[in-house]
Tab-separated table of C-alpha atoms in Angstrom:
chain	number	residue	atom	x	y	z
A	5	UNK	CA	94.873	133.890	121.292
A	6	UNK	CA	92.229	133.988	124.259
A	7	UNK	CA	90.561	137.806	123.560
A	8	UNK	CA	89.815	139.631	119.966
A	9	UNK	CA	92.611	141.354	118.745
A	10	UNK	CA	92.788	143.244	115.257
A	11	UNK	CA	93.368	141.216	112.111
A	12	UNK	CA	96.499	143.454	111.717
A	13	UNK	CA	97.830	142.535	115.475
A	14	UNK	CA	97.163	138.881	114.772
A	15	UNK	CA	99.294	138.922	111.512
A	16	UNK	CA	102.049	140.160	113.154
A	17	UNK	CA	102.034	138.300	116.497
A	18	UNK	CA	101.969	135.203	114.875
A	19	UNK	CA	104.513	136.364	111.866
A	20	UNK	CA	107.133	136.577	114.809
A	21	UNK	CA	106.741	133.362	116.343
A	22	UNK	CA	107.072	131.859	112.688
A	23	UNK	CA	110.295	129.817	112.318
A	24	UNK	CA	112.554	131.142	109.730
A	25	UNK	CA	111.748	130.447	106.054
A	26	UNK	CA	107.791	129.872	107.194
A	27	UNK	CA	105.799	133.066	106.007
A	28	UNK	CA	102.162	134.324	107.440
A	29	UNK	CA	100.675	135.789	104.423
A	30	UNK	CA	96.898	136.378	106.112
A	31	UNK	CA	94.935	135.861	108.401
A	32	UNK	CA	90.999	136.103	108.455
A	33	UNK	CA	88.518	135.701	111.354
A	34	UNK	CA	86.745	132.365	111.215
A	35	UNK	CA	83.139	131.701	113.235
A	36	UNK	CA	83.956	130.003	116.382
A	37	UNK	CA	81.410	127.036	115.073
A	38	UNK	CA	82.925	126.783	111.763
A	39	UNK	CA	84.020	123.316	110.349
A	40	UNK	CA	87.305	121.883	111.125
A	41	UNK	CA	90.316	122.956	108.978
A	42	UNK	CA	91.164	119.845	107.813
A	43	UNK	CA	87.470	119.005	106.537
A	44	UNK	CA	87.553	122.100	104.281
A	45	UNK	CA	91.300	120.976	102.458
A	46	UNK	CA	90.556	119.989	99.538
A	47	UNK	CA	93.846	119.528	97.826
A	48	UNK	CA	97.485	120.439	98.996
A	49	UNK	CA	100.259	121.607	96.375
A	50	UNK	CA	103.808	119.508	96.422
A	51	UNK	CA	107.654	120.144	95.043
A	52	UNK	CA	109.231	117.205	94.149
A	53	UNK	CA	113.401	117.714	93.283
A	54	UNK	CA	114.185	114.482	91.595
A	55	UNK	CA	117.972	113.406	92.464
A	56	UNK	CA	121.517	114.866	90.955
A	57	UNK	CA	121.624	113.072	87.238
A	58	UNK	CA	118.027	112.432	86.844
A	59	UNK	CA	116.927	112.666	83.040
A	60	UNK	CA	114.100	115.461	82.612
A	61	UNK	CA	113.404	113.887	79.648
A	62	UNK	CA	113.151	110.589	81.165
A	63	UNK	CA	110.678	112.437	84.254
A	64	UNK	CA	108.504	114.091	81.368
A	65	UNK	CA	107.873	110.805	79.267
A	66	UNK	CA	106.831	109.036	83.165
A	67	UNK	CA	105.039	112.531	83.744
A	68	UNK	CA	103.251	112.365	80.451
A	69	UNK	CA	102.258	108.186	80.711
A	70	UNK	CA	100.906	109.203	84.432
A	71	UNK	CA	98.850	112.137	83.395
A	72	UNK	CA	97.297	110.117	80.407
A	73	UNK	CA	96.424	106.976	82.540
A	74	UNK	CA	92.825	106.257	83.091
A	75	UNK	CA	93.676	104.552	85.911
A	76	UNK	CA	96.654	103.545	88.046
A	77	UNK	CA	95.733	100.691	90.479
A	78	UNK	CA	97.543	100.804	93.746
A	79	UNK	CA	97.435	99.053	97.428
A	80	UNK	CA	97.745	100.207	100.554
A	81	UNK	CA	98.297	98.744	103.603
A	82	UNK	CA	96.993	99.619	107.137
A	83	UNK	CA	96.135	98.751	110.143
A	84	UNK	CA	97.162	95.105	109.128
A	85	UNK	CA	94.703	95.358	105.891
A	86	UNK	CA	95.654	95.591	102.266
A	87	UNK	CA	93.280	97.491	100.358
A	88	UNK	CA	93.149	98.794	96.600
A	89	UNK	CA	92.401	102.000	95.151
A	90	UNK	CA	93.253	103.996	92.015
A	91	UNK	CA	96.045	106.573	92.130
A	92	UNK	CA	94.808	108.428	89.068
A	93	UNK	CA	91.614	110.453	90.090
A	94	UNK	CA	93.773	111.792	93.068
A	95	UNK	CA	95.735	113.531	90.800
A	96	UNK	CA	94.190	116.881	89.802
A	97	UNK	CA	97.508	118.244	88.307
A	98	UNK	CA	101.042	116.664	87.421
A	99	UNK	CA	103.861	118.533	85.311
A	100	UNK	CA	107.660	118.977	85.428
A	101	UNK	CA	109.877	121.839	85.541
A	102	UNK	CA	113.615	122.325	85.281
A	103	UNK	CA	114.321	124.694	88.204
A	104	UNK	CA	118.688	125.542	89.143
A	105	UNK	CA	119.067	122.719	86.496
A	106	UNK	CA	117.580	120.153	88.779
A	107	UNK	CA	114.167	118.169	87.294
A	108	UNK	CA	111.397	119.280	89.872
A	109	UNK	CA	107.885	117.740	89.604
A	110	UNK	CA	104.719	119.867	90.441
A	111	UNK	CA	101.763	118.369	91.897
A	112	UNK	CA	98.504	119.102	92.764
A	113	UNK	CA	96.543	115.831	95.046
A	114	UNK	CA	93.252	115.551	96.183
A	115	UNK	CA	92.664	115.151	100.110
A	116	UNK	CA	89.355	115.038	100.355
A	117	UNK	CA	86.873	112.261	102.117
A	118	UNK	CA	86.981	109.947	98.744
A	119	UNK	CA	90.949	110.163	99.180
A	120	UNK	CA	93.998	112.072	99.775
A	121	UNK	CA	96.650	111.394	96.984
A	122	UNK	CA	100.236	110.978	98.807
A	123	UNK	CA	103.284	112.690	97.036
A	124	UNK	CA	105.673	109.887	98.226
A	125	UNK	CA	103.060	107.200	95.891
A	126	UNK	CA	102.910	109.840	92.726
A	127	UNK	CA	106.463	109.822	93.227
A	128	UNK	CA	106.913	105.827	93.462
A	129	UNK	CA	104.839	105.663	90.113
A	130	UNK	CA	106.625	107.881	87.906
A	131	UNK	CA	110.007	105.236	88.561
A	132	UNK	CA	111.578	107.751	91.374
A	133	UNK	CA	112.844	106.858	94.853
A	134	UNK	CA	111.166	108.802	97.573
A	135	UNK	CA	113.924	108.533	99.663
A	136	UNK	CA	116.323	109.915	97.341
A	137	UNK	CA	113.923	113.234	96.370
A	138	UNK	CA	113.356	116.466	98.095
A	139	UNK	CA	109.303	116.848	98.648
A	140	UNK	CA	107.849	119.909	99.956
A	141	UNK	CA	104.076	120.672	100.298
A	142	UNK	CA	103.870	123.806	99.435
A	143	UNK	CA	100.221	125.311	99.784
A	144	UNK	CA	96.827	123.523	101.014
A	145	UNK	CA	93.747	124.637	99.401
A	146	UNK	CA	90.791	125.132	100.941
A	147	UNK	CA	87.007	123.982	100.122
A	148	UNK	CA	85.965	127.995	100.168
A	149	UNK	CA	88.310	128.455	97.158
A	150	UNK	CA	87.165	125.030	95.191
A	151	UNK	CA	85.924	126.530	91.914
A	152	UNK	CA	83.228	123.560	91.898
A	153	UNK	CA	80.129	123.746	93.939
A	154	UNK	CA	79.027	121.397	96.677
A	155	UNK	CA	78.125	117.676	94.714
A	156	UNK	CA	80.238	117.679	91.630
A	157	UNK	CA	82.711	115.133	91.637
């Protein structure tokens, strides 16, 4: 979009070049100087269908031990390094839902500069195959609606 155009216009321009299923709920007019979008995500929602003939109850007790963990030591390894962190304070919200009969996880990750939490790891941790789930991100938060205030932790 090169010249101003109503908030209205915009909305619907972009609604039609949307590919089906993908929905434009808003849009807003952003300052020209304003940060860039991915320094003001915060955290980003997931969906996480666990495989035909996967216990819920088994996926509740690994949701349960996960979300009671103080810590859950990981590594990671890029760029040719290996390098630790802790899984646990990346996850700001973990629970499971039986959706169509299928077990589906609901996630909530950090992914902020002290660490973006990766669905495919949460997954990996609570004794699932990534490979054999169906992950969707399904919203990305933004900084602006971050109930804490700039410093807390």
């Amino acid at each position: 979009m090169d010249e101003p155009r109503s908030l209205d216009l915009a909305l619907s321009e972009l609604s039609l070049q949307m590919p089906p299923g993908v929905e434009v709920l808003a849009v807003r007019e952003v300052s020209a100087d304003s940060p860039p979008l991915q320094r003001s995500i915060y955290a980003a929602d997931y969906e996480v269908v666990c495989p035909e003939g996967t216990s819920a109850e088994q996926v509740e007790r690994e949701v349960s031990r996960v979300r009671n963990a103080t810590s859950l030591p990981r590594t990671r390894a890029r760029e040719g390094k290996t390098t630790g962190y802790d899984l646990r304070p990346r996850i700001q919200e973990l629970g499971l839902k039986v959706l169509d009969g299928s077990p589906t996880v609901r996630m909530r990750l950090r992914t902020d500069a002290q660490g973006a939490g990766r669905a495919d790891e949460v997954v990996l941790e609570l004794g699932l195959d990534p490979a054999d789930c169906s992950m969707v991100r399904t919203r990305l938060l933004l900084s602006e609606d971050h109930p804490a205030t700039e410093g807390d932790g």
